[in-house]
Coordinates of C-alpha atoms in Angstrom, one line a residue:
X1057 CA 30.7 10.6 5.9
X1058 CA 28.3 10.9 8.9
X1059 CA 27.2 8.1 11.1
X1060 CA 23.1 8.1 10.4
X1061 CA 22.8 4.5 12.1
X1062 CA 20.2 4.4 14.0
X1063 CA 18.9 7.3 12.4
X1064 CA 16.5 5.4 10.0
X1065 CA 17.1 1.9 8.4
X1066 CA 18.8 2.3 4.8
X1067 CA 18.8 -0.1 2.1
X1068 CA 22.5 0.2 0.2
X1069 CA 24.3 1.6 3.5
X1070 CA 24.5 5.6 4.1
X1071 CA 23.8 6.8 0.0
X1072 CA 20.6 7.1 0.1
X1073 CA 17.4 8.0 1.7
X1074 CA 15.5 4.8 0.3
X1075 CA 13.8 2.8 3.8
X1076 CA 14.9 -0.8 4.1
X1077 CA 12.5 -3.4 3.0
X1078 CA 10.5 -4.4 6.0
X1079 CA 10.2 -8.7 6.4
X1080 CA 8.7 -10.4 8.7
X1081 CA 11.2 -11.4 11.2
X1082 CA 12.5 -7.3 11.0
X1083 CA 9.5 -4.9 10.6
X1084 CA 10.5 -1.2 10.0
X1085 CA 9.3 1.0 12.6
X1086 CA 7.4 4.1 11.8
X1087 CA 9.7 7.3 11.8
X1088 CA 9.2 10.4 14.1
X1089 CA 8.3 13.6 12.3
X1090 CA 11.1 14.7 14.4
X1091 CA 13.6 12.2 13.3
X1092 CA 12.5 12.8 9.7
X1093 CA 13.3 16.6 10.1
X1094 CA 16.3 15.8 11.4
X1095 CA 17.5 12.8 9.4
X1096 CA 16.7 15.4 6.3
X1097 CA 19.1 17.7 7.6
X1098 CA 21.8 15.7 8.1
X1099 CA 21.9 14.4 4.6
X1100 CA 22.0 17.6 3.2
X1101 CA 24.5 18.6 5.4
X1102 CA 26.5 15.9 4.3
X1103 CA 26.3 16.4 0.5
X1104 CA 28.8 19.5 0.5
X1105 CA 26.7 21.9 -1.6
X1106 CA 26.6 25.7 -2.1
X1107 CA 24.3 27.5 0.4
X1108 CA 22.2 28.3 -2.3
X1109 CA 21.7 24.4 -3.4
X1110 CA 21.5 23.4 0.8
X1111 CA 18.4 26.3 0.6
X1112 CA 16.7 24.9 -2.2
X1113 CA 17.4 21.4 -0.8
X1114 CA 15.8 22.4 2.6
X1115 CA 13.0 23.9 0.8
X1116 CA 11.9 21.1 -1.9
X1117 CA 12.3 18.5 1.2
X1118 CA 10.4 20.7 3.6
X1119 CA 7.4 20.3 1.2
X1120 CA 7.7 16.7 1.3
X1121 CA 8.0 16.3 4.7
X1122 CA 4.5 18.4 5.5
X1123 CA 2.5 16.2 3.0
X1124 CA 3.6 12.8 4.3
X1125 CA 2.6 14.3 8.0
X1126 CA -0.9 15.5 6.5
X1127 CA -1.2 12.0 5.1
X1128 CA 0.0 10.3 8.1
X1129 CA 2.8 7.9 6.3
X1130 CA 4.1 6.3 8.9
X1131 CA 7.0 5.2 6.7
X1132 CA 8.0 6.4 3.3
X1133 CA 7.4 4.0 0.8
X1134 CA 7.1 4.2 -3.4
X1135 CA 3.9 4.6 -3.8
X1136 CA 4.0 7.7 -1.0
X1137 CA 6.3 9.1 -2.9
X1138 CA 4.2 8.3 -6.3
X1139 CA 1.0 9.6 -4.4
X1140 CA 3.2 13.1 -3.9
X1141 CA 4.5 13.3 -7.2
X1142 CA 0.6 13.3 -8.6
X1143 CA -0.3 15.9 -5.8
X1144 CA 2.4 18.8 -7.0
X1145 CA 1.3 17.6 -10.7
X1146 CA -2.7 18.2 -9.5
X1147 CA -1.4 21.1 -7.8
X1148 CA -0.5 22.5 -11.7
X1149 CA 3.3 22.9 -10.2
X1150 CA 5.1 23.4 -13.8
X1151 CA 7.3 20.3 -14.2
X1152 CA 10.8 21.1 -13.3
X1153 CA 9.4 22.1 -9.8
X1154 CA 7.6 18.5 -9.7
X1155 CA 11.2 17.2 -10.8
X1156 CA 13.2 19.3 -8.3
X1157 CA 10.7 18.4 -5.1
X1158 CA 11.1 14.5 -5.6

């Protein structure tokens, strides 16, 4: 499995893509759009799918990735990813393509 430390802090080691809980004493740092780009690709990379699933992957998270930069999240939390979730379902996106792009 890759080596993402440093990459992004990550709450259950490298499974996930879910930010560590910031606390007082170790505040999270806002991620680079650039690091996010390239953090993304990395964990698909590293999930060993068909060309066709890295593609649809790339796309979905690509989608993502523009509205928390037109938002200006400077760290992705729940309720950024609940705040996208209601934009694709205002956006009249059918809901297997809400589903697939969270």
């Amino acid at each position: 499995m890759p080596d993402f430390e440093g990459v992004y802090p990550l709450s259950g080691g490298n499974r996930g893509l879910t930010p560590a809980v910031a606390t007082p004493t170790a505040p999270v740092k806002p991620l680079p759009a650039v690091r996010l780009w390239e953090l993304r690709d990395r964990w698909i990379d590293a999930l060993d799918l068909s060309r066709l699933s890295v593609d649809i992957y790339k796309s979905a998270t690509k989608q993502f990735i523009i509205w928390l930069e037109k938002n200006e999240a400077e760290n992705i939390r729940k309720e950024d990813i609940l705040a996208y979730k209601r934009h694709m379902e205002e956006s009249d996106k059918r809901p297997t393509t809400v589903k697939l792009y969270i």
